[in-house]
Amino acid sequence: MMRKYFDRPEPEYRLMAIAAARLRSEGLSQLLIAKRLRRSQPEVSRMLDFAEKHRFLASAPSFLSQNIGPAELKEVERRFFVHLELRQALSKLAPARLHLNVQVLPDGDDEFAMAAAGCVARLLQRAKFVGVMWGRTIQRLVSRIGEHRELFDQAGRREALCIPLCGDPVRLMNLGLAKYSASHLAAQLAQAINPDPERQSNQPCLVGVPAYLPRRLFLRQGSGAAANWEAFVAEIPGYREIFGPNGEQPWVERLDMILSGAGIIAQQTRPGARRVAGEPTAAHEETGDFILERVKQEAQEKEGLSEATLARLVYGDIGGWLIEKHDLRAAERRLVESLNQGWTGVKGVHFARVARNAEPDGAPGIILVAAGASKAEMVVELVKRGFVNEILIDSNLSSALKKLLGLDQ
């Protein structure tokens, strides 16, 4: 049986063995192959034996591609080789010593969510305190984590605490979209990965916390009103546990992993065509929920706020935190700062801290799950700012990144 070589489903093992065979034929030692594939040297040795047995590899060694189906060759190329060039290009843009990895996953909602869940499940094994964001993409992924239950059933495995990192956008909660709530997803993830899912959980939640407080509370009524609203939110027990002050180190300062998507502003807004309450696909170009939350809440103001205005000011958001563009005028910077001031969830300083502490075999850091070509510029900017460590993207976004970085020439 194939599992005596490697405890993985047959297609997964074959793909990895094919990749190992090709790397060996290119002159890499078993130790280097192990590092490249993130497996142990004994595992690589068994994979190479498997490759020789199934005639993927000659003893010379030579890679015998004629004995491998075209579909498998294409999948191995996509998963183990294409993204290396992309990772190297992105790493040059990142802050020094920042751990960065890129994995290119299949296009399509189900295929992307399934592959991303497998990647995240392996990363979760190294995490103690996991921050979870609101999101449609995150919901699809978390719903699949349970399929990897065997990774978390090991005896003596420590329990990971799953912590929501943002409240709920009022606009969407009014539409009954509670399944995307960070609090709901954190609880669902905790149940999937912890050894005793029936045990009473003591994890904090942010139910009842608005994700965003409009600017009028801060700008028109004076600092006293702003302080009152901030004090009100800070008195909600779950918020105080996560963000402080609570008399001890808050959970947000203990995080070693954050699971987040990224929001962008759609290039073309079609009035009446946006599926706000529906189920857009992962790669569908649609303005992010947390950006729309600000637009809707600021609509009451005389000057208002439009997607077109925000498109000139920000690249998008990660976990609700707006990423401003460069070379803004002073007034434009103040506008973005005020829009971030009303954000009650995790902030840029938290993303930067978690990302800095990430290590290849230690704390996983910031896990960005993103699909669709329109997010390429946003991903590059997050890399430059050191806000991401593990990038899980689909093939469409990979192609767009390569084009943006000049790798497709």
Coordinates of C-alpha atoms in Angstrom, one line a residue:
M1 CA 0.0 0.0 0.0
M2 CA 1.2 3.5 -0.8
R3 CA 0.6 4.7 2.8
K4 CA 3.4 2.6 4.1
Y5 CA 5.6 5.2 2.4
F6 CA 3.7 8.4 3.4
D7 CA 0.6 8.9 5.3
R8 CA -1.2 11.0 2.7
P9 CA -3.9 10.3 0.1
E10 CA -2.5 8.7 -3.1
P11 CA -2.8 11.7 -5.4
E12 CA -1.1 14.0 -2.9
Y13 CA 1.8 11.5 -2.4
R14 CA 2.3 11.0 -6.1
L15 CA 2.5 14.7 -6.8
M16 CA 5.1 15.2 -4.1
A17 CA 7.1 12.2 -5.2
I18 CA 7.1 13.6 -8.8
A19 CA 8.3 16.9 -7.5
A20 CA 11.1 15.2 -5.5
A21 CA 12.1 13.2 -8.6
R22 CA 12.4 16.3 -10.7
L23 CA 14.4 18.2 -8.1
R24 CA 16.7 15.2 -7.7
S25 CA 17.2 15.1 -11.5
E26 CA 18.2 18.7 -11.3
G27 CA 21.1 17.9 -9.0
L28 CA 19.6 18.8 -5.6
S29 CA 20.6 16.6 -2.6
Q30 CA 18.0 14.9 -0.4
L31 CA 18.6 17.5 2.3
L32 CA 17.9 20.4 -0.2
I33 CA 14.9 18.6 -1.5
A34 CA 13.6 18.2 2.0
K35 CA 14.0 21.9 2.7
R36 CA 12.3 22.8 -0.6
L37 CA 9.3 20.5 0.0
R38 CA 9.3 21.2 3.7
R39 CA 9.5 17.5 4.6
S40 CA 12.1 15.4 6.4
Q41 CA 15.1 13.8 4.7
P42 CA 13.8 10.3 5.4
E43 CA 10.5 11.2 3.9
V44 CA 12.3 12.5 0.8
S45 CA 14.3 9.3 0.6
R46 CA 11.1 7.2 0.6
M47 CA 9.6 9.4 -2.0
L48 CA 12.6 9.0 -4.3
D49 CA 12.4 5.2 -3.8
F50 CA 8.7 5.4 -4.7
A51 CA 9.6 7.5 -7.8
E52 CA 12.1 4.9 -9.0
K53 CA 9.7 2.1 -8.4
H54 CA 7.0 3.8 -10.5
R55 CA 9.5 4.9 -13.1
F56 CA 9.4 8.7 -12.5
L57 CA 13.1 8.6 -11.8
A58 CA 16.1 6.7 -13.2
S59 CA 19.0 5.7 -11.1
A60 CA 21.3 8.2 -13.0
P61 CA 19.2 10.2 -11.8
S62 CA 17.1 11.4 -14.8
F63 CA 13.5 12.7 -14.6
L64 CA 11.3 10.4 -16.8
S65 CA 8.5 12.8 -17.7
Q66 CA 7.3 10.4 -20.4
N67 CA 6.0 8.1 -17.7
I68 CA 3.8 10.8 -16.1
G69 CA 0.5 12.0 -17.3
P70 CA 0.2 15.6 -18.6
A71 CA -2.3 16.6 -15.9
E72 CA 0.0 15.5 -13.2
L73 CA 3.0 17.2 -14.8
K74 CA 1.0 20.5 -15.0
E75 CA -0.2 20.2 -11.4
V76 CA 3.3 19.6 -10.1
E77 CA 4.7 22.5 -12.1
R78 CA 2.0 24.8 -10.7
R79 CA 2.4 23.7 -7.1
F80 CA 6.1 23.1 -6.6
F81 CA 7.9 25.1 -9.2
V82 CA 6.1 28.1 -10.7
H83 CA 5.7 29.8 -7.3
L84 CA 9.4 29.7 -6.5
E85 CA 10.2 32.5 -8.9
L86 CA 7.3 34.5 -7.5
R87 CA 8.3 34.0 -3.9
Q88 CA 11.8 35.1 -4.6
A89 CA 10.6 38.3 -6.4
L90 CA 8.2 39.1 -3.5
S91 CA 10.9 38.4 -0.9
K92 CA 13.1 41.1 -2.4
L93 CA 10.3 43.6 -1.7
A94 CA 9.8 42.5 1.9
P95 CA 11.5 44.0 5.0
A96 CA 14.8 42.3 5.9
R97 CA 14.6 39.0 7.7
L98 CA 10.8 38.7 7.2
H99 CA 9.7 35.1 6.8
L100 CA 7.7 34.9 3.5
N101 CA 6.3 32.0 1.6
V102 CA 3.9 31.7 -1.4
Q103 CA 1.7 28.8 -2.3
V104 CA -0.3 28.8 -5.5
L105 CA -3.6 26.9 -5.2
P106 CA -6.2 25.9 -7.8
D107 CA -8.8 28.3 -9.2
G108 CA -12.4 27.7 -8.3
D109 CA -14.2 28.2 -5.0
D110 CA -14.3 24.6 -3.9
E111 CA -10.9 23.7 -5.2
F112 CA -9.3 26.8 -3.7
A113 CA -11.0 26.4 -0.3
M114 CA -10.1 22.7 -0.1
A115 CA -6.4 23.3 -0.9
A116 CA -6.2 26.4 1.4
A117 CA -7.7 24.4 4.2
G118 CA -5.0 21.8 3.9
C119 CA -2.2 24.4 4.0
V120 CA -3.7 26.2 6.9
A121 CA -4.3 23.0 8.8
R122 CA -0.6 22.2 8.7
L123 CA 0.3 25.8 9.8
L124 CA -2.2 25.5 12.7
Q125 CA -0.2 22.7 14.2
R126 CA 2.5 25.2 15.1
A127 CA 0.2 27.9 16.6
K128 CA -0.8 28.6 20.2
F129 CA -2.9 31.8 19.8
V130 CA -4.8 32.1 16.5
G131 CA -6.5 35.4 15.4
V132 CA -9.4 35.0 13.1
M133 CA -11.0 37.7 10.9
W134 CA -14.5 38.2 9.4
G135 CA -14.8 37.1 5.8
R136 CA -16.4 35.0 3.1
T137 CA -13.2 33.5 1.9
I138 CA -12.2 32.7 5.5
Q139 CA -15.6 31.1 6.1
R140 CA -15.2 28.8 3.1
L141 CA -11.7 27.8 4.4
V142 CA -12.7 27.2 8.1
S143 CA -15.7 25.1 7.0
R144 CA -13.1 22.7 5.4
I145 CA -10.6 22.5 8.3
G146 CA -12.5 19.6 9.9
E147 CA -11.6 17.4 6.9
H148 CA -8.1 17.4 8.3
R149 CA -9.1 16.3 11.8
E150 CA -6.4 13.6 11.9
L151 CA -3.7 16.3 12.1
F152 CA -5.2 17.5 15.4
D153 CA -6.0 14.2 17.1
Q154 CA -2.5 13.5 18.3
A155 CA -2.1 12.6 21.9
G156 CA -0.6 15.3 24.0
R157 CA -1.1 18.0 21.5
R158 CA -1.6 21.4 23.1
E159 CA -4.8 23.2 22.6
A160 CA -4.8 26.4 20.4
L161 CA -6.9 29.3 21.4
C162 CA -8.9 30.9 18.5
I163 CA -9.5 34.6 19.0
P164 CA -11.8 36.8 16.9
L165 CA -10.1 40.1 15.9
C166 CA -12.9 42.3 14.8
G167 CA -16.5 43.0 15.6
D168 CA -19.4 42.8 13.1
P169 CA -20.2 45.2 10.2
V170 CA -23.6 46.4 11.1
R171 CA -24.7 46.6 7.4
L172 CA -24.1 42.9 6.9
M173 CA -25.3 41.7 10.3
N174 CA -28.7 43.4 9.5
L175 CA -28.8 41.1 6.4
G176 CA -28.4 38.0 8.6
L177 CA -24.9 37.1 7.5
A178 CA -23.7 35.9 10.9
K179 CA -21.9 32.9 9.5
Y180 CA -19.1 35.3 8.3
S181 CA -18.7 36.8 11.8
A182 CA -15.1 36.6 13.2
S183 CA -16.6 35.4 16.5
H184 CA -18.6 32.6 14.8
L185 CA -15.6 31.5 12.7
A186 CA -13.2 31.5 15.7
A187 CA -15.6 29.2 17.6
Q188 CA -16.0 27.0 14.5
L189 CA -12.2 26.8 14.0
A190 CA -11.6 26.0 17.7
Q191 CA -14.1 23.1 17.6
A192 CA -12.4 21.7 14.5
I193 CA -8.8 21.8 15.6
N194 CA -8.9 21.1 19.4
P195 CA -8.6 17.6 20.8
D196 CA -11.8 17.8 22.8
P197 CA -14.5 19.7 20.8
E198 CA -17.1 18.9 23.5
R199 CA -15.2 20.7 26.2
Q200 CA -16.7 24.0 27.3
S201 CA -14.8 26.7 25.5
N202 CA -13.4 29.7 27.4
Q203 CA -12.4 31.6 24.3
P204 CA -13.4 35.3 24.1
C205 CA -15.8 36.7 21.5
L206 CA -16.8 40.0 20.1
V207 CA -20.5 39.5 19.7
G208 CA -22.2 42.9 20.1
V209 CA -19.1 44.9 19.1
P210 CA -19.6 47.1 16.0
A211 CA -16.7 46.7 13.6
Y212 CA -16.7 50.4 12.7
L213 CA -17.7 53.6 14.5
P214 CA -18.4 56.5 12.0
R215 CA -16.2 59.6 11.8
R216 CA -18.9 61.9 13.1
L217 CA -18.4 60.5 16.6
F218 CA -14.8 61.6 16.5
L219 CA -14.7 64.7 14.4
R220 CA -17.9 66.7 15.1
Q221 CA -18.8 66.1 18.7
G222 CA -15.3 66.7 20.1
S223 CA -12.8 64.4 21.8
G224 CA -15.2 63.9 24.8
A225 CA -17.8 62.1 22.7
A226 CA -15.1 60.0 21.0
A227 CA -13.7 59.0 24.4
N228 CA -17.2 58.0 25.6
W229 CA -17.7 55.8 22.6
E230 CA -14.3 54.2 22.9
A231 CA -14.8 53.6 26.6
F232 CA -18.2 52.0 25.9
V233 CA -16.7 49.5 23.4
A234 CA -13.8 48.9 25.8
E235 CA -16.2 47.9 28.6
I236 CA -17.6 45.0 26.5
P237 CA -16.0 42.0 28.3
G238 CA -14.9 40.1 25.2
Y239 CA -13.3 43.3 23.7
R240 CA -11.5 44.0 26.9
E241 CA -10.0 40.5 27.0
I242 CA -8.8 40.7 23.5
F243 CA -7.6 44.2 23.1
G244 CA -7.3 45.4 26.7
P245 CA -6.9 47.1 29.1
N246 CA -7.7 44.1 31.3
G247 CA -4.9 44.2 33.9
E248 CA -2.8 41.7 32.1
Q249 CA -1.4 41.1 28.6
P250 CA -4.4 41.2 26.2
W251 CA -4.8 38.3 23.7
V252 CA -4.0 40.5 20.7
E253 CA -0.4 40.8 22.0
R254 CA 0.0 37.1 22.4
L255 CA -0.9 36.1 18.9
D256 CA 1.4 33.9 16.9
M257 CA -0.9 33.5 13.9
I258 CA -3.6 35.6 12.2
L259 CA -5.9 34.2 9.5
S260 CA -7.1 36.9 7.2
G261 CA -8.3 37.8 3.7
A262 CA -7.8 41.1 1.9
G263 CA -10.4 43.5 0.6
I264 CA -10.0 45.7 -2.5
I265 CA -12.2 48.3 -4.3
A266 CA -13.8 47.0 -7.4
Q267 CA -12.5 48.8 -10.5
Q268 CA -16.0 49.0 -12.0
T269 CA -19.0 49.7 -9.8
R270 CA -22.3 48.6 -11.4
P271 CA -25.2 50.1 -9.5
G272 CA -27.7 47.5 -8.6
A273 CA -25.5 44.7 -9.7
R274 CA -23.6 44.1 -6.5
R275 CA -24.6 40.9 -4.7
V276 CA -24.2 42.3 -1.2
A277 CA -26.3 39.5 0.5
G278 CA -25.4 36.8 -1.9
E279 CA -22.5 34.4 -2.3
P280 CA -19.8 36.0 -4.6
T281 CA -17.1 33.7 -5.6
A282 CA -13.7 33.9 -4.1
A283 CA -12.1 35.5 -7.2
H284 CA -15.1 37.7 -8.0
E285 CA -14.0 41.4 -8.2
E286 CA -16.1 43.0 -5.5
T287 CA -15.4 45.8 -3.1
G288 CA -14.5 44.5 0.3
D289 CA -17.1 44.2 3.1
F290 CA -15.2 46.4 5.5
I291 CA -14.6 49.1 2.9
L292 CA -18.3 49.1 2.0
E293 CA -19.2 49.3 5.7
R294 CA -17.3 52.6 5.9
V295 CA -19.0 53.9 2.7
K296 CA -22.4 53.1 4.0
Q297 CA -21.9 54.5 7.5
E298 CA -20.3 57.7 6.2
A299 CA -23.1 58.3 3.7
Q300 CA -25.0 60.3 6.3
E301 CA -22.3 63.0 6.2
K302 CA -22.7 66.0 3.9
E303 CA -19.5 65.3 2.0
G304 CA -20.2 61.5 2.0
L305 CA -17.7 58.9 1.0
S306 CA -17.6 56.9 -2.2
E307 CA -15.8 53.9 -3.5
A308 CA -14.3 56.1 -6.2
T309 CA -12.8 58.4 -3.5
L310 CA -11.4 55.5 -1.5
A311 CA -9.9 54.0 -4.6
R312 CA -7.7 57.1 -4.9
L313 CA -6.6 56.8 -1.3
V314 CA -6.2 53.2 -0.4
Y315 CA -5.0 49.9 -1.9
G316 CA -7.6 48.1 0.2
D317 CA -7.8 46.5 3.6
I318 CA -6.4 43.6 5.5
G319 CA -8.6 42.5 8.3
G320 CA -10.4 45.8 8.1
W321 CA -7.3 48.0 8.5
L322 CA -7.1 50.4 5.5
I323 CA -3.7 50.4 3.7
E324 CA -3.2 54.0 2.4
K325 CA -1.5 54.8 -0.9
H326 CA 1.8 56.6 -1.1
D327 CA 2.3 60.3 -1.8
L328 CA -1.1 61.4 -0.5
R329 CA -1.7 65.0 0.4
A330 CA -1.9 65.9 4.1
A331 CA -5.8 66.2 4.0
E332 CA -6.0 62.8 2.2
R333 CA -3.8 61.2 4.8
R334 CA -6.0 62.6 7.6
L335 CA -9.1 61.2 6.0
V336 CA -7.6 57.7 5.8
E337 CA -6.4 58.1 9.4
S338 CA -9.9 59.1 10.6
L339 CA -11.4 56.1 8.8
N340 CA -9.0 53.8 10.6
Q341 CA -9.6 55.6 13.9
G342 CA -13.1 54.3 13.9
W343 CA -12.0 50.7 13.3
T344 CA -12.5 48.8 16.5
G345 CA -10.6 45.6 15.5
V346 CA -7.0 44.6 15.0
K347 CA -4.7 47.4 13.7
G348 CA -1.7 47.7 11.5
V349 CA 0.7 47.6 14.5
H350 CA -0.6 44.2 15.5
F351 CA -0.2 42.8 12.0
A352 CA 3.4 44.1 11.9
R353 CA 4.3 42.6 15.3
V354 CA 2.9 39.1 14.5
A355 CA 4.6 39.1 11.1
R356 CA 8.0 40.1 12.5
N357 CA 7.9 37.2 15.0
A358 CA 7.1 34.5 12.3
E359 CA 9.6 31.7 11.7
P360 CA 9.8 29.0 9.1
D361 CA 9.4 26.2 11.7
G362 CA 7.9 28.3 14.5
A363 CA 5.1 30.9 14.8
P364 CA 3.2 30.9 11.5
G365 CA 2.6 34.6 11.5
I366 CA 0.1 36.3 9.1
I367 CA -1.7 33.9 6.8
L368 CA -3.2 35.8 3.8
V369 CA -5.8 33.9 1.8
A370 CA -6.7 35.7 -1.4
A371 CA -8.1 34.9 -4.8
G372 CA -8.6 36.9 -8.0
A373 CA -6.3 38.9 -10.2
S374 CA -7.6 42.2 -9.0
K375 CA -5.8 41.8 -5.6
A376 CA -2.3 41.7 -7.1
E377 CA -1.4 45.3 -6.2
M378 CA -2.8 44.9 -2.7
V379 CA -0.7 41.8 -2.1
V380 CA 2.5 43.5 -3.2
E381 CA 1.8 46.4 -0.9
L382 CA 1.2 44.1 2.1
V383 CA 4.5 42.4 1.4
K384 CA 6.4 45.7 1.2
R385 CA 4.9 46.7 4.6
G386 CA 5.8 43.4 6.2
F387 CA 2.1 42.6 7.0
V388 CA 2.1 39.0 5.6
N389 CA 4.1 35.8 5.9
E390 CA 2.3 32.9 4.3
I391 CA 0.5 33.9 1.1
L392 CA -2.1 31.5 -0.2
I393 CA -3.4 32.5 -3.7
D394 CA -5.1 31.1 -6.7
S395 CA -3.6 30.7 -10.2
N396 CA -5.4 33.8 -11.5
L397 CA -3.8 36.0 -8.8
S398 CA -0.4 34.3 -9.3
S399 CA -0.5 35.2 -13.0
A400 CA -1.4 38.8 -12.2
L401 CA 1.4 39.1 -9.7
K402 CA 3.9 37.7 -12.1
K403 CA 2.7 40.2 -14.7
L404 CA 2.9 43.1 -12.2
L405 CA 6.4 42.1 -11.1
G406 CA 7.6 41.6 -14.7
L407 CA 8.1 37.9 -14.4
D408 CA 6.0 36.9 -17.4
Q409 CA 8.3 38.5 -20.0

